[in-house]
Amino acid sequence: MAVEEEGLRVFQSVKIKIGEAKNLPTYPGPNKMRDCYCTVNLDQEEVFRTKIVEKSLCPFYGEDFYCEIPRSFRHLSFYIFDRDVFRRDSIIGKVAIQKEDLQKYHNRDTWFQLQHVDADSEVQGKVHLELRLSEVITDTGVVCHKLAARILECQGLPIVNGQCDPYATVTLAGPYRSEAKKTKVKKKTNNPQFDEVFYFEVTRPCSYSRKSHFDFEEEDVDKLEIRVDLWNASNLKFGDEFLGELRIPLKVLRQSSSYEAWYFLQPRDNGSKSLKPGDLGSLRLNVVYTEDHVFSSDYYSPLRDLLLKSADVEPVSASTAHILGEVCREKQEAAIPLVRLFLHYGRVVPFISAIANAEVRRTQDPNTIFRGNSLTSKCIDETMKLAGMHYLHVTLKPTIEEICQSHKPCEIDPVKLKDGENLENNMENLRQYVDRIFNVITKSGVSCPTVMCDIFFSLREAAAKRFQDDLDVRYTAVSSFIFLRFFAPAILSPNLFQLTPHHTDPQTSRTLTLISKTIQTLGSLSKSKSASFKESYMAAFYEFFNEQKYADAVKNFLDLISSSGRRDPKSVEQPILLKEGFMIKRAQGRKRFGMKNFKKRWFRLTNHEFTYQKSKGDQPLYSIPIENILAVEKLEEESFKMKNMFQVIQPERALYIQANNCVEAKAWIDILTKVSQCNQKRLTVYHPSAYLNGHWLCCRASSDTAPGCSPCTGGLPANIQLDIDGDRETERIYSLFNLYMSKLEKMQEACGSRSVYDGPEQEEYLTFVIDDPQETYKTLKQVIARVGALEQEHAQYKRDKFKKTKYGSQEHPIGDKSFQSYIRQQSEVSTHSI
């Protein structure tokens, strides 16, 4: 989901690795240990939670989280909680990284000191305020000054304990006075519309009583300030919760008698900074924040055309896409946007075939084919992740879930056996698990996605042609991907492939490691299987699988997934689980006199139907066939005074659902839209608000069957080749070329050197693969020119935006540090250009 700006779309995403915490404070009880988990928050909104690590002051999490960020934010925060069975979980400490500081820690493992958390520092949101200073003539003809403070609205206030009933206090404060006034409480909204005006006397007439110590007439207006405090009206005995404040000195009215602006709320200083931050321990994180500024498609045509021709360039090493792989620090940096772009335009198979053929020609030993971290390997890995995730889930997930739930002992290392465990029983448990997983894999060939089969066919042909004397190379070329880089890693770390929600416990993790090792060896078809294990106990266990039927099953499976024109007319599409989880739904009114209340339900989406039930594993209470989904759209917050709501529109009614947070809401809307995109009866218009009290809140139409009043959003096509933003991927590739421009120039020098000089090369040139210096130089020249043209467009856009943007606007409130940093950068650029 992009944030629209003038002629530009802005995409934000974040990839986080939560490593471990160290030296947490001891629990004030006899065992001193804690049961801790970590949350990821956009400002105050939780978007992810790790598993709980029990009885540890140095918990290891090892969890990855990725999300598209659908809204603006100020802080990316991480909270360490201690689970409490009887009371609300307590916060131990937090790490809060300001948005403008995220690049400092980009893709680096960093230890952060945990900071103390108190209510006075937990703020988010912004306030729209107008101040007006006017002269008033009294009945006696004396002039005095009055200040009108108008608080119009707030946006994005935090939700505290599931609710937000905000009000504001407005205070005129100075060295000798403090006068406060209060707005009305706005119920159930974190975007309150106040529009209330408060009047304060700034100076008094001379006839005012001098008996008081305060002499307002002589008081310096510059020493006065307006303070606005936001509060959440609480029914709890602890009192109202502080939401944030802002302080504005009245000297802002020197130049003009009126002043109007948006402000970010700020925390108030309560002296907590005196506490030592090191007392709370530390947290290891790796954060990759990406912000893509994407122009309209025509801007990218020159660079995109060069990229899409890559498969046809001879030699392929002189192509634009291959050059990107040469200059990037890591091949995966290049592989991710390249694969997504080529998938979008249906060119991924020809491109991967071309670079795979080139790599096979350079390979001398058939035993090392596709074993390195080359551009080919990374591109095939990325294609399997994108195109094969559903295939992986439908093949492995049921068995992986059973292994996680059953907890059968499977340790076969005699040294690691626990008391009471039997080695023979453990071997039998493990053998049964390996057999089950081996069978579901080798019988899944008909379900393997077509794009993967086409790539495997080209690998098989290239390897067989290059090494004609090795009869097994046609199998090992394919098994090195499907077994070693697809199934085995998914079994080893199921959480990284969304097969489990979190890391598995130590015993299950050990079981999955043993299974993964065995499956990897079975799939490799190596001549001496037992010798491939370093551990003697693994070699002994593998004797169970030394029968010819296992090798035959692997070869039959590899033949099926790498055959041209592979099709099985008897194959019937099985329901594929796409997403599931708890959400809150509003009763649909299917019973004439039923209450339309809100209830928590377990939702489940497959490629056949969308259902909900009371709890996971129960029978469905209601099912919507995919073909009956006419639209999936956001629901305006004002409908039920609830955030993160969306609607699934059916022929008779709409199902209103509230997700847990904005990231979850976006994920559900995207996947529901994607799976129903090809429905013939999809709506073109919808109602953005609910039908309540006999009318639609958005257009006031009284009929519940009235046509919608707003156009439906575009959504996402169901076809994976189209379920990618080609312009965004081209922008990512442009950014990489721009980042590594110095390497592009070095590669140009290397081409020139090879064209005119045949002797030993400079060491820095040896890292580049250059088969044809002249063709490569020609491509490099075109790439540098087109990247330069895009860079000029970005620079011009920034200059134009800088001229138009007003500090204190709704988009850039006062206190926006990222915008202040941006202003400094633009000022430096302007000075330099002058």
Coordinates of C-alpha atoms in Angstrom, one line a residue, residues 290-746:
T290 CA 13.3 0.7 2.8
E291 CA 11.4 3.7 1.4
D292 CA 10.8 3.6 -2.4
H293 CA 9.7 6.8 -4.2
V294 CA 8.1 5.5 -7.4
F295 CA 7.2 7.7 -10.4
S296 CA 4.7 6.8 -13.1
S297 CA 5.5 4.0 -15.4
D298 CA 6.8 6.0 -18.4
Y299 CA 9.8 7.3 -16.3
Y300 CA 11.1 3.8 -16.0
S301 CA 10.7 2.6 -19.6
P302 CA 14.3 3.2 -20.8
L303 CA 15.9 1.3 -17.8
R304 CA 13.1 -1.4 -17.8
D305 CA 13.5 -2.1 -21.5
L306 CA 17.2 -2.7 -21.0
L307 CA 16.5 -5.1 -18.2
L308 CA 13.8 -7.1 -20.0
K309 CA 16.2 -7.6 -23.0
S310 CA 18.7 -9.3 -20.7
A311 CA 17.8 -12.9 -21.6
D312 CA 18.4 -12.2 -25.3
V313 CA 21.8 -10.5 -25.0
E314 CA 24.8 -12.5 -26.2
P315 CA 26.7 -13.2 -24.1
V316 CA 24.3 -12.9 -21.1
S317 CA 27.2 -11.6 -18.9
A318 CA 27.0 -8.4 -21.0
S319 CA 23.3 -7.9 -20.1
T320 CA 21.9 -5.2 -17.7
A321 CA 20.5 -7.8 -15.2
H322 CA 23.8 -9.7 -15.0
I323 CA 25.8 -6.5 -14.6
L324 CA 23.6 -5.7 -11.6
G325 CA 24.6 -9.0 -10.0
E326 CA 28.2 -8.2 -10.6
V327 CA 28.2 -4.7 -8.9
C328 CA 26.0 -5.5 -5.9
R329 CA 27.8 -6.4 -2.7
E330 CA 25.6 -9.4 -2.2
K331 CA 24.0 -11.4 -5.1
Q332 CA 20.7 -11.6 -3.2
E333 CA 20.4 -7.8 -3.3
A334 CA 20.2 -8.0 -7.1
A335 CA 18.2 -11.3 -7.3
I336 CA 15.1 -10.1 -5.3
P337 CA 14.0 -7.1 -7.5
L338 CA 15.2 -8.8 -10.7
V339 CA 13.1 -12.0 -10.1
R340 CA 10.1 -10.0 -9.1
L341 CA 10.4 -7.8 -12.2
F342 CA 10.9 -10.7 -14.6
L343 CA 8.0 -12.6 -13.0
H344 CA 5.8 -9.6 -13.5
Y345 CA 6.6 -9.5 -17.2
G346 CA 6.7 -13.2 -17.8
R347 CA 10.4 -13.3 -18.5
V348 CA 11.8 -15.1 -15.5
V349 CA 12.3 -18.5 -17.2
P350 CA 14.2 -17.2 -20.2
F351 CA 16.4 -15.1 -18.0
I352 CA 17.2 -17.8 -15.5
S353 CA 17.8 -20.3 -18.4
A354 CA 20.3 -17.9 -19.9
I355 CA 22.4 -17.2 -16.8
A356 CA 22.2 -20.9 -15.8
N357 CA 23.5 -22.0 -19.2
A358 CA 26.4 -19.6 -18.8
E359 CA 27.2 -20.8 -15.3
V360 CA 27.1 -24.5 -16.4
R361 CA 29.5 -23.7 -19.2
R362 CA 31.9 -22.2 -16.6
T363 CA 31.6 -25.2 -14.2
Q364 CA 34.4 -27.8 -14.5
D365 CA 33.2 -30.5 -12.0
P366 CA 29.7 -31.9 -12.2
N367 CA 29.7 -32.5 -8.4
T368 CA 29.9 -28.7 -7.7
I369 CA 27.1 -27.7 -10.1
F370 CA 25.0 -24.9 -8.7
R371 CA 26.5 -25.2 -5.3
G372 CA 27.9 -21.6 -5.0
N373 CA 26.0 -18.4 -4.1
S374 CA 25.9 -17.2 -7.7
L375 CA 23.3 -14.9 -9.3
T376 CA 21.7 -18.1 -10.8
S377 CA 21.3 -19.8 -7.4
K378 CA 20.0 -16.7 -5.7
C379 CA 17.5 -16.0 -8.6
I380 CA 16.2 -19.6 -8.5
D381 CA 15.9 -19.4 -4.6
E382 CA 13.9 -16.2 -4.9
T383 CA 11.6 -17.7 -7.6
M384 CA 10.9 -20.7 -5.5
K385 CA 10.1 -18.5 -2.5
L386 CA 7.6 -16.4 -4.5
A387 CA 6.1 -19.1 -6.8
G388 CA 6.4 -22.1 -4.5
M389 CA 5.2 -20.9 -1.1
H390 CA 1.7 -22.4 -1.4
Y391 CA 3.1 -25.6 -2.8
L392 CA 5.5 -25.8 0.2
H393 CA 2.6 -25.2 2.6
V394 CA 0.2 -27.8 1.1
T395 CA 3.1 -30.4 1.0
L396 CA 4.8 -30.0 4.4
K397 CA 2.6 -28.0 6.8
P398 CA 0.3 -30.8 8.1
T399 CA 3.2 -33.1 8.9
I400 CA 5.3 -30.3 10.4
E401 CA 2.4 -29.2 12.6
E402 CA 1.9 -32.8 13.8
I403 CA 5.7 -33.1 14.7
C404 CA 5.4 -29.9 16.7
Q405 CA 2.4 -31.0 18.6
S406 CA 3.2 -34.6 19.3
H407 CA 6.7 -34.0 20.9
K408 CA 7.8 -37.6 20.3
P409 CA 11.5 -38.1 21.4
C410 CA 13.7 -38.6 18.3
E411 CA 17.2 -38.1 19.6
I412 CA 19.5 -40.7 18.1
D413 CA 22.9 -39.5 19.4
P414 CA 23.7 -41.8 22.3
V415 CA 25.6 -39.0 24.1
K416 CA 22.5 -36.7 24.1
L417 CA 19.9 -39.3 25.2
K418 CA 17.8 -38.2 28.2
D419 CA 17.1 -40.4 31.2
G420 CA 14.4 -42.9 30.4
E421 CA 14.7 -42.6 26.6
N422 CA 15.3 -45.7 24.5
L423 CA 17.6 -45.4 21.5
E424 CA 15.6 -48.0 19.4
N425 CA 12.3 -46.3 20.1
N426 CA 13.7 -42.9 19.2
M427 CA 15.1 -44.3 15.9
E428 CA 11.7 -45.7 15.0
N429 CA 10.0 -42.4 15.8
L430 CA 12.5 -40.5 13.6
R431 CA 12.3 -43.1 10.8
Q432 CA 8.5 -42.8 10.7
Y433 CA 8.7 -39.0 10.5
V434 CA 11.4 -39.2 7.7
D435 CA 9.2 -41.7 5.8
R436 CA 6.1 -39.5 6.0
I437 CA 7.9 -36.3 4.9
F438 CA 9.8 -38.2 2.1
N439 CA 6.5 -39.7 0.8
V440 CA 4.6 -36.4 0.8
I441 CA 7.5 -34.7 -1.1
T442 CA 8.0 -37.4 -3.7
K443 CA 4.2 -37.7 -4.4
S444 CA 3.8 -33.9 -4.7
G445 CA 5.3 -33.6 -8.3
V446 CA 1.9 -32.8 -9.9
S447 CA 1.5 -29.8 -7.6
C448 CA 4.8 -28.2 -8.3
P449 CA 4.2 -24.8 -9.9
T450 CA 4.7 -24.6 -13.6
V451 CA 7.2 -21.8 -13.5
M452 CA 9.5 -23.9 -11.2
C453 CA 9.1 -26.9 -13.5
D454 CA 10.1 -24.9 -16.6
I455 CA 13.2 -23.6 -14.8
F456 CA 14.1 -27.2 -13.7
F457 CA 13.7 -28.4 -17.2
S458 CA 16.2 -25.8 -18.5
L459 CA 18.7 -26.8 -15.7
R460 CA 18.4 -30.4 -16.5
E461 CA 19.0 -29.9 -20.2
A462 CA 22.0 -27.6 -19.7
A463 CA 23.6 -29.9 -17.2
A464 CA 23.0 -33.1 -19.4
K465 CA 24.5 -31.3 -22.4
R466 CA 27.6 -30.0 -20.6
F467 CA 28.4 -33.3 -18.7
Q468 CA 27.3 -36.0 -21.2
D469 CA 29.3 -38.8 -19.5
D470 CA 27.6 -38.2 -16.1
L471 CA 24.2 -39.9 -16.2
D472 CA 23.2 -38.5 -12.8
V473 CA 23.9 -34.8 -13.4
R474 CA 20.5 -34.3 -14.9
Y475 CA 19.1 -35.2 -11.4
T476 CA 21.6 -33.5 -9.2
A477 CA 21.2 -30.2 -11.0
V478 CA 17.6 -30.2 -10.0
S479 CA 17.9 -31.8 -6.6
S480 CA 20.5 -29.2 -5.6
F481 CA 17.6 -26.7 -5.6
I482 CA 14.3 -28.6 -4.8
F483 CA 15.8 -30.6 -1.9
L484 CA 18.9 -28.7 -0.7
R485 CA 17.6 -25.2 -1.1
F486 CA 13.8 -25.6 -0.8
F487 CA 12.5 -28.5 1.2
A488 CA 15.4 -29.1 3.5
P489 CA 15.7 -25.4 4.7
A490 CA 11.9 -25.3 5.3
I491 CA 12.0 -28.4 7.4
L492 CA 15.0 -27.1 9.4
S493 CA 13.6 -23.6 10.0
P494 CA 9.8 -23.8 9.4
N495 CA 9.1 -20.4 11.0
L496 CA 11.2 -18.7 8.2
F497 CA 8.7 -20.2 5.6
Q498 CA 5.6 -19.4 7.6
L499 CA 5.0 -23.2 8.3
T500 CA 5.0 -22.3 12.1
P501 CA 4.3 -19.0 13.7
H502 CA 7.6 -19.0 15.8
H503 CA 10.8 -20.8 16.4
T504 CA 10.1 -24.4 17.6
D505 CA 11.2 -25.5 21.1
P506 CA 14.7 -27.1 21.5
Q507 CA 13.5 -30.7 21.3
T508 CA 11.3 -30.2 18.2
S509 CA 14.1 -28.2 16.6
R510 CA 16.5 -31.1 17.1
T511 CA 14.0 -33.5 15.6
L512 CA 13.5 -31.3 12.5
T513 CA 17.3 -30.9 12.2
L514 CA 17.7 -34.7 12.0
I515 CA 14.9 -35.0 9.5
S516 CA 16.2 -32.2 7.3
K517 CA 19.7 -33.8 7.2
T518 CA 18.2 -37.2 6.2
I519 CA 15.9 -35.7 3.5
Q520 CA 18.8 -33.6 2.1
T521 CA 21.0 -36.7 1.7
L522 CA 18.1 -38.8 0.2
G523 CA 17.5 -36.0 -2.3
S524 CA 21.1 -35.6 -3.2
L525 CA 21.5 -39.1 -4.8
S526 CA 25.1 -39.1 -3.7
K527 CA 27.0 -42.4 -4.5
S528 CA 28.1 -43.1 -0.9
K529 CA 25.2 -42.0 1.4
S530 CA 26.5 -43.1 4.7
A531 CA 29.9 -41.6 4.1
S532 CA 28.3 -38.2 3.6
F533 CA 27.6 -38.0 7.3
K534 CA 30.2 -36.8 9.7
E535 CA 28.4 -38.4 12.7
S536 CA 28.5 -42.1 13.1
Y537 CA 25.0 -42.2 14.6
M538 CA 23.6 -40.5 11.4
A539 CA 25.4 -43.0 9.2
A540 CA 23.9 -45.9 11.2
F541 CA 20.4 -44.4 11.0
Y542 CA 20.7 -43.9 7.3
E543 CA 21.0 -47.7 6.8
F544 CA 17.2 -47.7 7.1
F545 CA 17.0 -45.9 3.8
N546 CA 19.7 -47.7 1.7
E547 CA 17.0 -49.5 -0.3
Q548 CA 16.7 -48.8 -4.1
K549 CA 13.1 -47.8 -3.8
Y550 CA 14.1 -44.5 -2.2
A551 CA 16.5 -43.6 -5.0
D552 CA 13.8 -44.6 -7.6
A553 CA 11.2 -42.4 -5.9
V554 CA 13.6 -39.4 -5.9
K555 CA 14.4 -39.9 -9.6
N556 CA 10.7 -40.3 -10.5
F557 CA 9.9 -37.1 -8.6
L558 CA 12.8 -35.2 -10.3
D559 CA 11.8 -36.5 -13.7
L560 CA 8.2 -35.3 -13.2
I561 CA 9.0 -31.8 -12.0
S562 CA 11.7 -31.2 -14.7
S563 CA 9.8 -32.7 -17.7
S564 CA 8.7 -30.4 -20.5
G565 CA 4.9 -30.3 -20.8
R566 CA 4.4 -32.0 -17.4
R567 CA 0.6 -32.3 -16.8
D568 CA -1.6 -34.8 -15.0
P569 CA -5.2 -34.6 -16.1
K570 CA -6.4 -36.5 -13.0
S571 CA -4.9 -34.0 -10.6
V572 CA -7.6 -32.1 -8.6
E573 CA -6.8 -28.8 -7.1
Q574 CA -6.7 -29.2 -3.3
P575 CA -7.7 -26.4 -0.9
I576 CA -4.6 -24.4 -0.1
L577 CA -4.6 -22.6 3.2
L578 CA -3.7 -18.9 2.5
K579 CA -4.1 -17.2 5.9
E580 CA -5.7 -17.8 9.3
G581 CA -5.9 -16.0 12.6
F582 CA -8.2 -14.4 15.2
M583 CA -10.2 -11.3 14.3
I584 CA -13.3 -9.6 15.6
K585 CA -16.4 -9.7 13.4
R586 CA -19.8 -8.0 13.7
A587 CA -22.9 -10.2 13.5
Q588 CA -24.3 -10.0 10.0
G589 CA -28.0 -9.9 10.9
R590 CA -28.8 -13.2 9.3
K591 CA -31.4 -13.8 12.1
R592 CA -34.3 -11.5 12.0
F593 CA -34.2 -10.5 15.7
G594 CA -30.6 -11.4 16.5
M595 CA -28.2 -8.9 18.2
K596 CA -25.6 -7.3 15.9
N597 CA -22.8 -7.5 18.4
F598 CA -19.0 -8.0 18.0
K599 CA -17.4 -11.4 18.6
K600 CA -13.8 -12.8 18.4
R601 CA -13.6 -15.6 15.9
W602 CA -10.9 -17.7 14.2
F603 CA -10.9 -16.8 10.5
R604 CA -9.5 -19.2 7.8
L605 CA -9.0 -18.4 4.1
T606 CA -8.3 -21.1 1.5
N607 CA -8.4 -20.7 -2.3
H608 CA -11.9 -22.2 -2.1
E609 CA -13.6 -20.4 0.8
F610 CA -13.4 -17.8 3.6
T611 CA -14.7 -19.2 6.9
Y612 CA -14.9 -18.4 10.6
Q613 CA -15.3 -20.5 13.7
K614 CA -15.2 -20.1 17.5
S615 CA -11.7 -21.5 17.9
K616 CA -9.0 -23.0 15.7
G617 CA -10.0 -26.6 14.8
D618 CA -13.8 -26.1 15.4
Q619 CA -16.4 -26.6 12.7
P620 CA -17.0 -23.5 10.7
L621 CA -19.9 -21.3 11.8
Y622 CA -20.1 -19.5 8.5
S623 CA -18.6 -20.0 5.0
I624 CA -18.2 -17.6 2.1
P625 CA -17.3 -19.3 -1.2
I626 CA -14.6 -17.3 -2.9
E627 CA -16.8 -16.8 -6.0
N628 CA -19.3 -14.9 -3.7
I629 CA -16.8 -12.3 -2.6
L630 CA -17.8 -9.2 -4.6
A631 CA -15.3 -6.7 -3.1
V632 CA -12.9 -6.3 -0.1
E633 CA -12.5 -2.7 1.1
K634 CA -11.6 -0.7 4.1
L635 CA -14.4 0.4 6.4
E636 CA -14.3 4.0 7.6
E637 CA -13.5 4.3 11.3
E638 CA -16.5 6.5 12.0
S639 CA -18.9 3.6 11.3
F640 CA -18.3 1.9 14.6
K641 CA -15.6 4.1 16.2
M642 CA -13.2 1.2 15.7
K643 CA -9.8 1.2 13.9
N644 CA -8.4 -1.3 11.4
M645 CA -11.8 -2.4 10.1
F646 CA -12.6 -3.8 6.6
Q647 CA -15.6 -5.3 4.9
V648 CA -16.0 -8.5 2.8
I649 CA -19.0 -7.7 0.5
Q650 CA -21.3 -10.6 -0.5
P651 CA -24.4 -10.6 -2.7
E652 CA -26.8 -10.2 0.3
R653 CA -24.8 -8.4 2.9
A654 CA -21.3 -7.2 4.0
L655 CA -19.3 -8.9 6.7
Y656 CA -17.6 -6.3 8.9
I657 CA -14.3 -7.4 10.5
Q658 CA -11.7 -5.7 12.7
A659 CA -8.1 -6.8 12.4
N660 CA -5.6 -6.7 15.3
N661 CA -3.5 -3.8 13.8
C662 CA -2.9 -1.9 10.6
V663 CA -0.4 -4.4 9.2
E664 CA -2.7 -7.3 9.7
A665 CA -5.7 -5.4 8.2
K666 CA -3.6 -4.7 5.0
A667 CA -2.5 -8.3 4.8
W668 CA -6.0 -9.7 5.0
I669 CA -7.4 -7.1 2.5
D670 CA -4.6 -7.9 0.1
I671 CA -4.9 -11.7 0.2
L672 CA -8.8 -11.6 0.1
T673 CA -8.7 -9.2 -2.9
K674 CA -6.0 -11.3 -4.6
V675 CA -7.9 -14.6 -4.3
S676 CA -11.2 -13.0 -5.5
Q677 CA -9.9 -10.7 -8.2
C678 CA -11.1 -12.9 -11.1
N679 CA -14.7 -13.2 -9.9
Q680 CA -17.0 -12.3 -12.7
K681 CA -19.5 -10.3 -10.5
R682 CA -16.9 -8.1 -8.7
L683 CA -18.4 -4.7 -7.8
T684 CA -17.1 -1.4 -9.3
V685 CA -18.6 0.8 -6.5
Y686 CA -19.1 0.2 -2.8
H687 CA -20.2 2.0 0.4
P688 CA -17.1 3.0 2.5
S689 CA -19.3 3.3 5.7
A690 CA -21.7 0.9 7.3
Y691 CA -25.5 0.7 7.0
L692 CA -26.8 1.7 10.4
N693 CA -30.1 3.0 11.8
G694 CA -31.9 2.7 8.4
H695 CA -29.3 4.4 6.1
W696 CA -25.8 4.3 4.8
L697 CA -23.6 6.6 6.8
C698 CA -21.6 7.6 3.8
C699 CA -24.3 8.7 1.3
R700 CA -27.4 8.7 3.5
A701 CA -29.3 6.4 1.1
S702 CA -32.0 4.6 3.0
S703 CA -32.2 1.4 1.0
D704 CA -29.8 -1.3 2.2
T705 CA -29.5 -2.5 -1.4
A706 CA -28.6 1.0 -2.8
P707 CA -25.6 0.9 -5.2
G708 CA -22.3 2.0 -3.7
C709 CA -21.3 5.7 -3.7
S710 CA -17.4 5.3 -4.1
P711 CA -15.4 3.5 -6.7
C712 CA -13.7 0.2 -5.6
T713 CA -10.0 0.3 -5.2
G714 CA -7.8 -1.5 -7.9
G715 CA -6.7 -4.3 -5.7
L716 CA -4.2 -7.0 -6.6
P717 CA -4.6 -9.5 -9.5
A718 CA -4.6 -13.2 -8.6
N719 CA -1.9 -14.1 -11.2
I720 CA 1.5 -14.2 -9.6
Q721 CA 3.1 -12.7 -12.7
L722 CA 0.9 -9.6 -12.2
D723 CA 0.9 -9.6 -8.4
I724 CA 4.0 -7.4 -8.4
D725 CA 4.5 -3.7 -8.9
G726 CA 6.9 -3.6 -11.9
D727 CA 7.6 0.1 -11.5
R728 CA 8.5 -0.3 -7.8
E729 CA 10.9 -3.1 -8.7
T730 CA 12.5 -1.0 -11.4
E731 CA 12.9 1.8 -8.9
R732 CA 14.7 -0.6 -6.5
I733 CA 17.0 -1.7 -9.3
Y734 CA 17.7 2.0 -10.1
S735 CA 18.5 2.6 -6.4
L736 CA 21.0 -0.3 -6.4
F737 CA 22.7 0.9 -9.6
N738 CA 22.9 4.4 -8.1
L739 CA 24.3 3.1 -4.8
Y740 CA 27.0 1.1 -6.6
M741 CA 27.8 3.7 -9.3
S742 CA 31.5 3.6 -8.5
K743 CA 31.6 -0.1 -9.2
L744 CA 29.8 0.5 -12.5
E745 CA 32.5 2.9 -13.4
K746 CA 35.2 0.5 -12.3

